[in-house]
């Protein structure tokens, strides 16, 4: 009888650990490995990062069932993890550049918002961006995304579905934990 009680205690402990891991992994944190150079020098190919799923709200999707509750809006320059608009089975990571209702224009590699004469700060880009793109008018509840390594990034400029909706955002990238620890800004 004593052995069965001890086995039951182990089973309960294992069940609690499994439930906690599932909740943390599916509701609180996202663990991701960076597959490409699109966000270099901020995040390098092969880096492992944690994203915080609750940064903007709750976006749960299980099969056909979905639940979404917004806490706050993403801000310009946030690095976010999201379901790729052209294939939601893939996760992408990019920087938020255009906010809902804004017009984004890229001239000579510089990003301008709403016909401003001053370009956005691009000091996080590893090399001088090139090219002319846009204008893009960002719909409500949507965001325009660019990679930091703009000359090598597959981002909003090239997607069939140009914008990332709030419901496609999985979380905000917060910390790189491999190969070394670094806050993502």
Backbone as ProteinMPNN parsed JSONL, in Angstrom:
{"seq_chain_A": "XXXXXXXXXXXXXXXXXXXXXXXXXXXXXXXXXXXXXXXXXXXXXXXXXXXXXXXXXXXXXXXXXXXXXXXXXXXXXXXXXXXXXXXXXXXXXXXXXXXXXXXXXXXXXXXXXXXXXXXXXXXXXXXXXXXXXXXXXXXXXXXXXXXXXXXXXXXXXXXXXXXXXXXXXXXXXXXXXXXXXXXXX", "coords_chain_A": {"N_chain_A": [[0.823, -1.193, 0.0], [1.954, 1.22, 0.765], [3.835, 1.619, -1.251], [2.203, 2.167, -3.471], [1.107, 4.605, -2.777], [3.372, 6.187, -2.804], [4.117, 5.965, -5.527], [1.854, 7.205, -6.644], [2.255, 9.815, -5.691], [4.554, 10.557, -7.145], [3.491, 10.431, -9.749], [1.564, 12.494, -9.596], [3.291, 14.677, -9.213], [4.732, 14.66, -11.634], [2.636, 15.157, -13.447], [1.878, 17.776, -12.641], [4.229, 19.184, -13.298], [4.283, 18.804, -16.103], [1.893, 20.141, -16.85], [2.5, 22.775, -15.989], [4.737, 23.349, -17.629], [3.531, 23.195, -20.178], [1.652, 25.322, -20.001], [3.379, 27.55, -19.567], [4.902, 27.434, -21.953], [2.937, 27.701, -23.964], [1.332, 29.867, -23.322], [2.713, 31.894, -21.945], [5.582, 32.21, -22.556], [7.61, 32.223, -25.556], [9.812, 30.191, -27.241], [12.411, 30.553, -29.433], [14.434, 29.857, -32.332], [16.66, 31.62, -34.325], [16.488, 31.654, -37.778], [17.586, 32.993, -39.987], [19.456, 35.727, -41.569], [18.047, 38.09, -41.41], [17.541, 39.844, -39.249], [19.979, 40.684, -38.348], [22.231, 43.011, -37.106], [21.054, 42.953, -34.636], [19.842, 40.527, -33.804], [21.386, 37.512, -34.3], [21.921, 34.979, -36.861], [21.082, 31.743, -35.822], [20.944, 32.405, -33.134], [19.288, 31.954, -29.98], [16.201, 32.785, -28.617], [13.926, 34.234, -26.177], [10.548, 35.067, -26.274], [7.931, 37.153, -25.05], [4.759, 36.195, -24.651], [2.548, 37.537, -23.597], [2.872, 40.26, -23.92], [1.365, 42.062, -25.488], [-1.162, 41.128, -25.376], [-3.478, 38.392, -25.36], [-3.203, 35.865, -27.617], [-4.443, 33.128, -28.711], [-4.407, 30.157, -30.575], [-5.756, 27.216, -31.541], [-6.054, 24.725, -33.623], [-9.069, 25.174, -35.276], [-10.081, 26.85, -33.391], [-9.961, 30.02, -31.863], [-8.733, 32.608, -29.715], [-8.604, 35.931, -28.714], [-7.351, 38.694, -26.976], [-6.717, 41.989, -26.47], [-4.199, 43.804, -24.742], [-2.476, 45.956, -24.937], [-1.135, 48.087, -27.543], [1.339, 47.188, -30.018], [4.45, 48.967, -30.241], [6.239, 51.366, -32.266], [9.336, 50.2, -33.472], [9.453, 47.996, -31.768], [10.541, 44.636, -31.44], [9.073, 41.915, -32.789], [7.493, 38.674, -32.657], [5.714, 36.791, -34.939], [2.956, 35.223, -36.721], [3.593, 34.425, -39.989], [2.152, 36.326, -42.512], [1.634, 35.281, -45.12], [1.777, 32.567, -44.823], [0.618, 31.116, -42.265], [1.573, 29.02, -40.737], [4.206, 29.358, -40.292], [6.596, 31.036, -38.214], [7.738, 34.347, -37.925], [10.193, 36.909, -37.276], [10.468, 40.297, -36.805], [10.944, 43.893, -36.971], [8.668, 46.322, -35.759], [7.563, 48.867, -37.805], [5.692, 50.514, -39.271], [2.674, 51.856, -38.047], [-0.88, 51.35, -37.304], [-2.92, 53.1, -39.62], [-0.938, 54.797, -40.544], [1.209, 56.121, -43.168], [3.752, 54.614, -44.887], [6.772, 55.248, -46.421], [9.585, 54.463, -48.375], [12.532, 55.862, -49.276], [15.497, 55.989, -51.043], [16.445, 54.045, -49.294], [15.841, 55.041, -46.786], [13.398, 55.383, -44.207], [10.269, 56.901, -44.139], [7.596, 58.366, -42.362], [4.233, 59.144, -42.816], [4.721, 61.235, -44.773], [6.777, 62.725, -43.595], [9.603, 64.936, -43.267], [11.843, 64.149, -42.031], [13.689, 61.193, -41.757], [13.063, 57.949, -40.188], [14.93, 56.804, -37.322], [17.573, 54.711, -38.086], [19.673, 53.464, -36.899], [20.173, 50.939, -35.963], [20.52, 49.289, -38.099], [22.723, 47.132, -39.931], [24.087, 47.896, -42.222], [24.039, 50.464, -44.736], [20.78, 50.936, -45.746], [19.159, 50.354, -48.924], [17.186, 51.4, -51.787], [13.849, 52.093, -53.083], [10.562, 52.121, -51.957], [7.021, 51.71, -51.679], [4.4, 54.209, -51.604], [3.046, 52.763, -48.544], [-0.014, 52.251, -47.096], [-0.943, 51.699, -43.951], [-3.314, 49.461, -42.766], [-6.061, 49.647, -40.352], [-5.599, 48.041, -37.186], [-3.326, 46.689, -38.003], [0.17, 46.154, -38.949], [3.273, 47.358, -40.276], [6.144, 45.699, -41.147], [9.708, 45.512, -40.886], [12.876, 43.979, -41.48], [15.95, 44.253, -39.624], [18.302, 43.974, -41.042], [18.045, 45.211, -43.663], [18.674, 45.083, -46.437], [18.752, 42.404, -46.932], [16.457, 41.209, -46.058], [13.41, 39.426, -45.985], [10.558, 40.904, -45.888], [7.716, 43.031, -45.0], [7.743, 44.548, -47.355], [7.909, 42.75, -49.445], [6.04, 40.718, -49.195], [3.074, 38.888, -50.137], [0.729, 39.329, -48.677], [0.848, 42.169, -47.264], [0.765, 43.305, -44.653], [0.936, 42.757, -41.066], [-1.467, 41.55, -38.981], [-2.935, 42.393, -35.773], [-3.87, 40.06, -34.543], [-2.175, 38.136, -35.561], [0.188, 38.453, -34.252], [2.419, 36.957, -32.073], [4.083, 37.413, -29.88], [6.364, 39.549, -28.024], [9.781, 39.896, -28.677], [12.162, 39.444, -26.189], [14.567, 38.63, -24.858], [17.801, 37.425, -25.654], [19.159, 34.295, -25.162], [21.087, 32.526, -25.928], [23.91, 32.641, -27.983], [24.872, 34.061, -25.835], [23.727, 36.1, -23.09], [21.448, 38.693, -23.724], [19.536, 41.64, -23.751], [16.835, 42.322, -25.933], [16.425, 44.981, -28.037]], "CA_chain_A": [[0.0, 0.0, 0.0], [2.836, 2.37, 0.843], [4.461, 1.801, -2.565], [1.234, 2.79, -4.375], [1.022, 6.018, -2.385], [4.598, 6.835, -3.293], [3.989, 6.052, -6.986], [0.846, 8.239, -6.912], [2.894, 11.12, -5.445], [5.409, 10.823, -8.31], [2.612, 10.697, -10.889], [1.012, 13.847, -9.407], [4.373, 15.632, -9.425], [5.007, 14.69, -13.077], [1.501, 15.843, -14.075], [1.984, 19.207, -12.344], [5.339, 19.712, -14.095], [3.845, 18.823, -17.506], [0.909, 21.228, -17.006], [3.205, 24.053, -15.863], [5.542, 23.536, -18.85], [2.608, 23.486, -21.279], [1.118, 26.676, -19.82], [4.461, 28.511, -19.809], [5.301, 27.395, -23.364], [1.858, 28.062, -24.879], [0.612, 31.071, -22.906], [3.562, 32.943, -21.382], [6.834, 32.402, -23.296], [7.857, 31.526, -26.811], [11.229, 29.896, -27.403], [12.634, 30.532, -30.881], [15.79, 29.869, -32.888], [16.652, 32.531, -35.471], [16.959, 30.867, -38.916], [18.15, 33.758, -41.103], [20.209, 36.937, -41.248], [17.199, 39.267, -41.626], [17.538, 40.764, -38.111], [21.346, 40.985, -37.919], [23.089, 42.715, -35.978], [20.28, 42.873, -33.401], [19.754, 39.101, -33.501], [22.194, 36.829, -35.313], [21.507, 33.647, -37.292], [21.425, 30.713, -34.839], [20.643, 32.841, -31.768], [18.069, 31.441, -29.348], [15.579, 33.89, -27.888], [12.616, 34.1, -25.547], [9.58, 36.135, -26.48], [6.886, 37.191, -24.031], [3.483, 36.098, -25.36], [1.541, 38.402, -23.003], [3.271, 41.66, -24.04], [0.32, 42.879, -26.104], [-2.461, 40.525, -25.109], [-3.528, 36.943, -25.486], [-3.575, 35.366, -28.944], [-4.354, 31.678, -28.697], [-4.992, 29.509, -31.748], [-5.636, 25.771, -31.489], [-6.909, 24.243, -34.716], [-9.991, 26.203, -35.746], [-10.477, 27.677, -32.254], [-9.081, 31.166, -31.619], [-9.125, 33.568, -28.688], [-7.715, 37.089, -28.746], [-7.682, 39.79, -26.07], [-5.642, 42.977, -26.552], [-3.875, 44.585, -23.548], [-1.893, 47.207, -25.421], [-0.681, 48.012, -28.932], [2.789, 47.211, -30.266], [4.994, 50.298, -30.504], [7.26, 51.424, -33.307], [10.657, 49.661, -33.166], [9.384, 46.732, -31.027], [10.888, 43.431, -32.193], [7.974, 41.015, -32.483], [7.383, 37.353, -33.264], [4.351, 36.735, -35.467], [2.666, 34.24, -37.756], [3.84, 34.992, -41.311], [0.847, 36.533, -43.147], [1.452, 34.476, -46.327], [1.732, 31.163, -44.418], [0.551, 31.245, -40.806], [2.228, 27.917, -40.046], [5.582, 29.795, -40.037], [6.791, 32.197, -37.353], [8.759, 35.296, -38.358], [10.556, 37.931, -36.303], [10.839, 41.547, -37.472], [10.752, 45.114, -36.186], [7.489, 47.117, -36.115], [7.932, 50.166, -38.37], [4.478, 51.284, -39.539], [1.553, 51.619, -37.142], [-2.172, 51.487, -37.969], [-3.303, 54.42, -40.113], [0.207, 55.558, -41.049], [1.719, 55.868, -44.513], [5.189, 54.325, -44.841], [7.449, 55.395, -47.706], [11.03, 54.245, -48.279], [13.251, 56.551, -50.352], [16.949, 55.822, -50.883], [16.679, 53.194, -48.129], [15.393, 55.709, -45.554], [11.968, 55.201, -43.958], [9.542, 58.118, -43.781], [6.232, 58.12, -41.907], [3.264, 60.215, -43.1], [5.352, 62.328, -45.531], [7.704, 63.496, -42.773], [10.854, 65.286, -43.941], [12.895, 63.469, -41.273], [13.53, 59.732, -41.765], [13.162, 57.261, -38.901], [16.257, 56.374, -36.891], [17.907, 53.355, -38.533], [21.013, 53.195, -36.371], [20.291, 49.506, -35.656], [20.778, 48.52, -39.322], [24.153, 46.849, -40.019], [24.664, 48.581, -43.372], [23.13, 51.475, -45.254], [19.72, 50.356, -46.569], [18.998, 50.935, -50.258], [15.928, 51.122, -52.481], [12.639, 52.9, -52.949], [9.389, 51.271, -51.817], [5.834, 52.369, -51.149], [3.932, 54.285, -50.209], [2.188, 51.725, -47.982], [-0.959, 52.785, -46.111], [-1.141, 50.594, -43.007], [-4.725, 49.378, -42.34], [-6.34, 49.557, -38.915], [-5.311, 46.754, -36.543], [-2.247, 46.045, -38.747], [1.503, 46.733, -38.761], [4.237, 47.205, -41.36], [7.343, 45.139, -40.526], [10.974, 45.455, -41.628], [14.024, 43.38, -40.808], [17.044, 45.205, -39.388], [19.252, 43.786, -42.127], [17.052, 45.545, -44.693], [19.06, 44.687, -47.794], [18.676, 40.944, -47.034], [15.301, 40.766, -45.291], [12.108, 39.183, -46.616], [9.664, 41.557, -44.937], [6.461, 43.569, -45.537], [7.926, 45.077, -48.711], [7.913, 41.68, -50.435], [5.016, 39.714, -48.949], [1.803, 38.995, -50.85], [-0.105, 40.004, -47.675], [1.861, 43.13, -46.818], [0.683, 43.748, -43.254], [0.732, 41.794, -39.992], [-2.572, 41.98, -38.129], [-2.697, 42.188, -34.346], [-4.149, 38.658, -34.213], [-1.06, 37.287, -36.009], [1.337, 38.68, -33.374], [2.531, 35.923, -31.042], [4.693, 37.999, -28.697], [7.475, 40.489, -28.177], [11.094, 39.316, -28.376], [12.679, 40.177, -25.031], [15.93, 38.313, -24.431], [18.567, 36.367, -26.312], [19.811, 33.526, -24.102], [22.199, 31.764, -26.489], [25.084, 32.116, -27.286], [25.097, 34.832, -24.609], [22.495, 36.788, -22.675], [21.358, 40.08, -24.193], [18.177, 42.144, -23.917], [16.561, 42.694, -27.319], [15.827, 46.322, -28.116]], "C_chain_A": [[0.867, 1.257, 0.0], [3.482, 2.66, -0.515], [3.517, 2.499, -3.535], [1.062, 4.274, -4.055], [2.231, 6.796, -2.905], [4.564, 7.004, -4.813], [2.995, 7.157, -7.355], [1.431, 9.64, -6.694], [3.805, 11.503, -6.613], [4.573, 11.172, -9.539], [2.033, 12.107, -10.786], [2.079, 14.905, -9.688], [4.677, 15.774, -10.923], [3.884, 15.42, -13.81], [1.554, 17.349, -13.849], [3.088, 19.845, -13.191], [4.936, 19.824, -15.566], [2.857, 19.968, -17.743], [1.596, 22.591, -16.936], [4.024, 24.345, -17.123], [4.643, 23.886, -20.033], [2.04, 24.901, -21.181], [2.193, 27.715, -20.117], [4.79, 28.581, -21.292], [4.21, 27.888, -24.311], [1.128, 29.345, -24.523], [1.548, 32.199, -22.501], [4.793, 33.22, -22.235], [6.799, 31.706, -24.643], [9.366, 31.381, -26.934], [11.492, 29.761, -28.901], [14.117, 30.515, -31.213], [15.728, 30.697, -34.164], [17.272, 31.823, -36.674], [17.682, 31.664, -40.007], [18.832, 35.034, -40.621], [19.358, 38.202, -41.289], [17.197, 40.269, -40.465], [18.949, 41.084, -37.602], [21.575, 42.495, -37.947], [22.343, 42.633, -34.645], [20.203, 41.434, -32.907], [20.452, 38.368, -34.639], [21.601, 35.463, -35.668], [21.986, 32.621, -36.263], [21.186, 31.117, -33.4], [19.366, 32.172, -31.281], [17.506, 32.564, -28.499], [14.317, 33.436, -27.173], [11.796, 35.314, -25.921], [8.512, 36.019, -25.412], [5.539, 37.264, -24.74], [2.45, 37.095, -24.84], [1.886, 39.887, -23.105], [2.142, 42.549, -24.541], [-1.076, 42.351, -25.805], [-2.35, 39.026, -25.21], [-4.008, 36.617, -26.893], [-3.375, 33.866, -28.943], [-5.046, 31.125, -29.928], [-4.696, 28.021, -31.652], [-6.601, 25.209, -32.519], [-7.76, 25.378, -35.255], [-10.413, 27.161, -34.64], [-9.458, 28.787, -32.039], [-9.649, 32.014, -30.499], [-8.109, 34.699, -28.711], [-8.23, 38.162, -27.799], [-6.498, 40.751, -26.048], [-5.472, 43.695, -25.213], [-3.36, 45.954, -23.949], [-1.397, 46.983, -26.843], [0.84, 47.897, -29.011], [3.225, 48.64, -30.589], [6.037, 50.216, -31.604], [8.604, 50.993, -32.728], [10.627, 48.43, -32.262], [9.8, 45.595, -31.961], [9.868, 42.371, -31.8], [8.073, 39.701, -33.249], [5.924, 37.218, -33.701], [4.217, 35.597, -36.467], [2.776, 34.952, -39.103], [2.515, 35.119, -42.062], [0.597, 35.681, -44.4], [1.391, 32.974, -46.042], [1.785, 31.12, -42.892], [1.135, 30.066, -40.042], [3.681, 28.276, -39.7], [5.592, 31.0, -39.092], [7.925, 33.041, -37.902], [9.055, 36.237, -37.201], [11.068, 39.139, -37.071], [10.594, 42.705, -36.51], [9.512, 45.855, -36.692], [7.971, 48.489, -36.591], [6.699, 51.04, -38.586], [3.341, 50.866, -38.641], [0.229, 51.823, -37.879], [-2.475, 52.932, -38.365], [-2.17, 55.243, -40.686], [0.512, 55.2, -42.499], [3.229, 55.737, -44.417], [5.746, 54.441, -46.261], [8.936, 55.207, -47.483], [11.664, 54.872, -49.516], [14.745, 56.47, -50.075], [17.283, 55.04, -49.614], [16.228, 53.786, -46.812], [13.879, 55.604, -45.433], [11.357, 56.513, -43.476], [8.108, 57.743, -43.42], [5.381, 59.353, -42.192], [3.904, 61.443, -43.747], [6.226, 63.251, -44.678], [8.952, 63.825, -43.59], [12.051, 64.637, -43.254], [12.686, 61.958, -41.329], [13.585, 59.17, -40.345], [14.622, 56.928, -38.601], [16.486, 54.944, -37.377], [19.295, 52.955, -38.059], [21.23, 51.722, -36.043], [20.547, 48.668, -36.907], [22.276, 48.321, -39.502], [24.851, 47.528, -41.202], [23.635, 49.57, -43.895], [22.072, 50.811, -46.136], [19.617, 51.082, -47.917], [17.594, 50.642, -50.779], [14.818, 52.093, -52.172], [11.445, 51.952, -52.947], [8.22, 52.11, -51.31], [5.307, 53.434, -52.079], [3.007, 53.111, -49.847], [1.286, 52.394, -46.95], [-1.35, 51.624, -45.203], [-2.604, 50.583, -42.542], [-4.851, 49.379, -40.808], [-6.049, 48.145, -38.427], [-4.194, 45.98, -37.251], [-0.945, 46.816, -38.571], [2.372, 46.435, -39.973], [5.559, 46.815, -40.722], [8.542, 45.2, -41.464], [11.999, 44.703, -40.797], [15.1, 44.429, -40.613], [18.081, 45.143, -40.499], [18.475, 43.973, -43.439], [17.408, 45.066, -46.091], [18.936, 43.18, -48.012], [17.447, 40.375, -46.336], [14.069, 40.563, -46.172], [11.068, 39.708, -45.626], [8.444, 42.135, -45.645], [6.579, 44.071, -46.969], [7.706, 44.014, -49.78], [6.822, 40.628, -50.258], [3.792, 39.951, -49.829], [0.786, 39.717, -49.959], [0.816, 40.929, -46.888], [1.894, 43.37, -45.315], [0.444, 42.588, -42.305], [-0.403, 42.33, -39.132], [-2.23, 41.713, -36.664], [-2.873, 40.719, -33.969], [-3.027, 37.713, -34.633], [0.18, 37.447, -35.118], [1.307, 37.671, -32.233], [3.123, 36.495, -29.76], [5.811, 38.948, -29.05], [8.777, 39.78, -27.805], [11.715, 40.119, -27.24], [14.139, 39.875, -24.686], [16.533, 37.216, -25.306], [19.279, 35.625, -25.182], [20.948, 32.654, -24.608], [22.649, 32.448, -27.771], [25.469, 32.914, -26.032], [23.798, 35.572, -24.283], [22.555, 38.249, -23.102], [19.89, 40.464, -24.278], [18.0, 42.59, -25.353], [15.821, 44.027, -27.33], [15.691, 46.743, -29.542]], "O_chain_A": [[0.556, 2.236, -0.678], [3.655, 3.822, -0.884], [3.953, 3.326, -4.336], [0.891, 5.096, -4.955], [2.105, 7.924, -3.383], [4.936, 8.057, -5.331], [3.251, 7.95, -8.26], [1.12, 10.557, -7.453], [3.82, 12.664, -7.024], [4.906, 12.095, -10.282], [2.012, 12.84, -11.775], [1.796, 15.916, -10.331], [4.859, 16.887, -11.417], [4.154, 16.221, -14.704], [1.3, 18.12, -14.775], [2.898, 20.93, -13.74], [5.219, 20.837, -16.206], [2.975, 20.687, -18.735], [1.302, 23.47, -17.745], [4.003, 25.468, -17.628], [4.968, 24.785, -20.809], [1.96, 25.603, -22.189], [1.936, 28.67, -20.851], [4.943, 29.674, -21.838], [4.524, 28.442, -25.364], [0.373, 29.866, -25.344], [1.208, 33.366, -22.697], [5.026, 34.371, -22.605], [6.068, 30.737, -24.847], [10.106, 32.348, -26.752], [10.86, 28.941, -29.566], [14.944, 31.072, -30.491], [14.841, 30.496, -34.993], [18.438, 31.431, -36.625], [18.33, 31.068, -40.868], [18.793, 35.375, -39.439], [19.909, 39.3, -41.209], [16.879, 41.439, -40.678], [19.098, 41.69, -36.541], [21.067, 43.154, -38.855], [22.94, 42.28, -33.628], [20.466, 41.155, -31.738], [20.138, 38.585, -35.81], [20.87, 34.869, -34.876], [23.155, 32.626, -35.876], [21.22, 30.262, -32.514], [18.475, 31.863, -32.072], [18.235, 33.218, -27.752], [13.722, 32.411, -27.505], [12.281, 36.445, -25.889], [8.221, 34.927, -24.925], [5.214, 38.278, -25.358], [1.546, 37.468, -25.588], [1.253, 40.703, -22.435], [1.983, 43.673, -24.066], [-2.062, 43.069, -25.972], [-1.257, 38.463, -25.152], [-5.087, 37.042, -27.307], [-2.262, 33.383, -29.151], [-6.138, 31.566, -30.286], [-3.537, 27.607, -31.677], [-7.815, 25.214, -32.316], [-7.238, 26.422, -35.645], [-11.039, 28.184, -34.919], [-8.251, 28.543, -32.031], [-10.863, 32.135, -30.341], [-6.901, 34.46, -28.725], [-9.414, 38.499, -27.821], [-5.397, 40.369, -25.652], [-6.449, 44.141, -24.612], [-3.749, 46.974, -23.382], [-1.255, 45.847, -27.295], [1.549, 48.446, -28.168], [2.454, 49.422, -31.144], [6.635, 49.169, -31.85], [8.961, 51.383, -31.617], [11.684, 47.856, -32.001], [9.446, 45.596, -33.14], [9.794, 41.969, -30.639], [8.654, 39.629, -34.332], [5.01, 37.496, -32.925], [5.203, 35.078, -36.989], [2.12, 35.97, -39.324], [1.816, 34.12, -42.234], [-0.558, 35.388, -44.709], [0.999, 32.194, -46.909], [2.864, 31.092, -42.301], [1.189, 30.104, -38.813], [4.317, 27.581, -38.907], [4.719, 31.866, -39.158], [8.96, 32.509, -38.302], [8.267, 36.349, -36.261], [11.984, 39.027, -37.886], [10.108, 42.521, -35.395], [9.321, 46.002, -37.9], [8.694, 49.185, -35.878], [6.665, 52.183, -38.132], [3.065, 49.677, -38.482], [0.212, 52.407, -38.962], [-2.314, 53.859, -37.571], [-2.42, 56.3, -41.267], [0.133, 54.138, -42.991], [3.908, 56.638, -43.925], [5.243, 53.804, -47.186], [9.492, 55.728, -46.516], [11.381, 54.477, -50.647], [15.202, 56.842, -48.994], [18.272, 55.328, -48.94], [16.232, 53.085, -45.8], [13.16, 55.719, -46.426], [11.851, 57.147, -42.543], [7.485, 56.913, -44.082], [5.764, 60.472, -41.85], [3.657, 62.57, -43.316], [6.395, 64.425, -45.007], [9.316, 63.08, -44.5], [13.143, 64.579, -43.82], [11.605, 61.481, -40.981], [14.082, 59.818, -39.423], [15.441, 56.79, -39.51], [15.673, 54.062, -37.103], [20.002, 52.204, -38.73], [22.372, 51.3, -35.862], [20.77, 47.462, -36.8], [23.043, 49.25, -39.252], [26.069, 47.711, -41.183], [22.466, 49.5, -43.516], [22.404, 50.195, -47.149], [19.943, 52.263, -48.029], [16.905, 49.753, -50.279], [14.829, 52.806, -51.169], [11.323, 51.091, -53.818], [8.413, 53.098, -50.601], [5.741, 53.535, -53.227], [2.302, 52.555, -50.689], [1.779, 53.039, -46.025], [-2.009, 50.681, -45.638], [-3.085, 51.572, -41.99], [-3.884, 49.144, -40.083], [-6.229, 47.173, -39.162], [-4.113, 44.759, -37.123], [-0.935, 47.959, -38.115], [2.227, 45.395, -40.615], [6.051, 47.524, -39.844], [8.421, 44.974, -42.668], [11.995, 44.777, -39.569], [15.156, 45.402, -41.365], [18.673, 46.163, -40.853], [18.279, 43.032, -44.209], [16.522, 44.679, -46.853], [19.005, 42.718, -49.151], [17.401, 39.179, -46.05], [13.73, 41.414, -46.995], [10.739, 39.038, -44.648], [8.166, 41.763, -46.784], [5.605, 44.021, -47.72], [7.35, 44.345, -50.911], [6.693, 39.733, -51.093], [3.51, 41.084, -50.219], [0.07, 40.605, -50.421], [1.484, 40.497, -45.948], [2.965, 43.615, -44.76], [-0.159, 41.578, -42.667], [-0.315, 43.442, -38.61], [-1.348, 40.911, -36.357], [-2.108, 40.19, -33.163], [-2.937, 36.6, -34.115], [1.12, 36.658, -35.223], [0.31, 37.544, -31.522], [2.712, 36.109, -28.666], [6.159, 39.126, -30.217], [8.87, 39.144, -26.755], [11.788, 41.345, -27.318], [14.87, 40.772, -24.265], [15.88, 36.231, -25.648], [19.927, 36.248, -24.341], [21.7, 32.097, -23.808], [21.799, 32.805, -28.586], [26.313, 32.468, -25.255], [22.89, 35.65, -25.11], [23.546, 38.946, -22.883], [19.081, 39.706, -24.813], [18.912, 43.175, -25.938], [14.757, 44.184, -26.73], [15.208, 47.841, -29.818]]}, "name": "protein", "num_of_chains": 1, "seq": "XXXXXXXXXXXXXXXXXXXXXXXXXXXXXXXXXXXXXXXXXXXXXXXXXXXXXXXXXXXXXXXXXXXXXXXXXXXXXXXXXXXXXXXXXXXXXXXXXXXXXXXXXXXXXXXXXXXXXXXXXXXXXXXXXXXXXXXXXXXXXXXXXXXXXXXXXXXXXXXXXXXXXXXXXXXXXXXXXXXXXXXXX"}
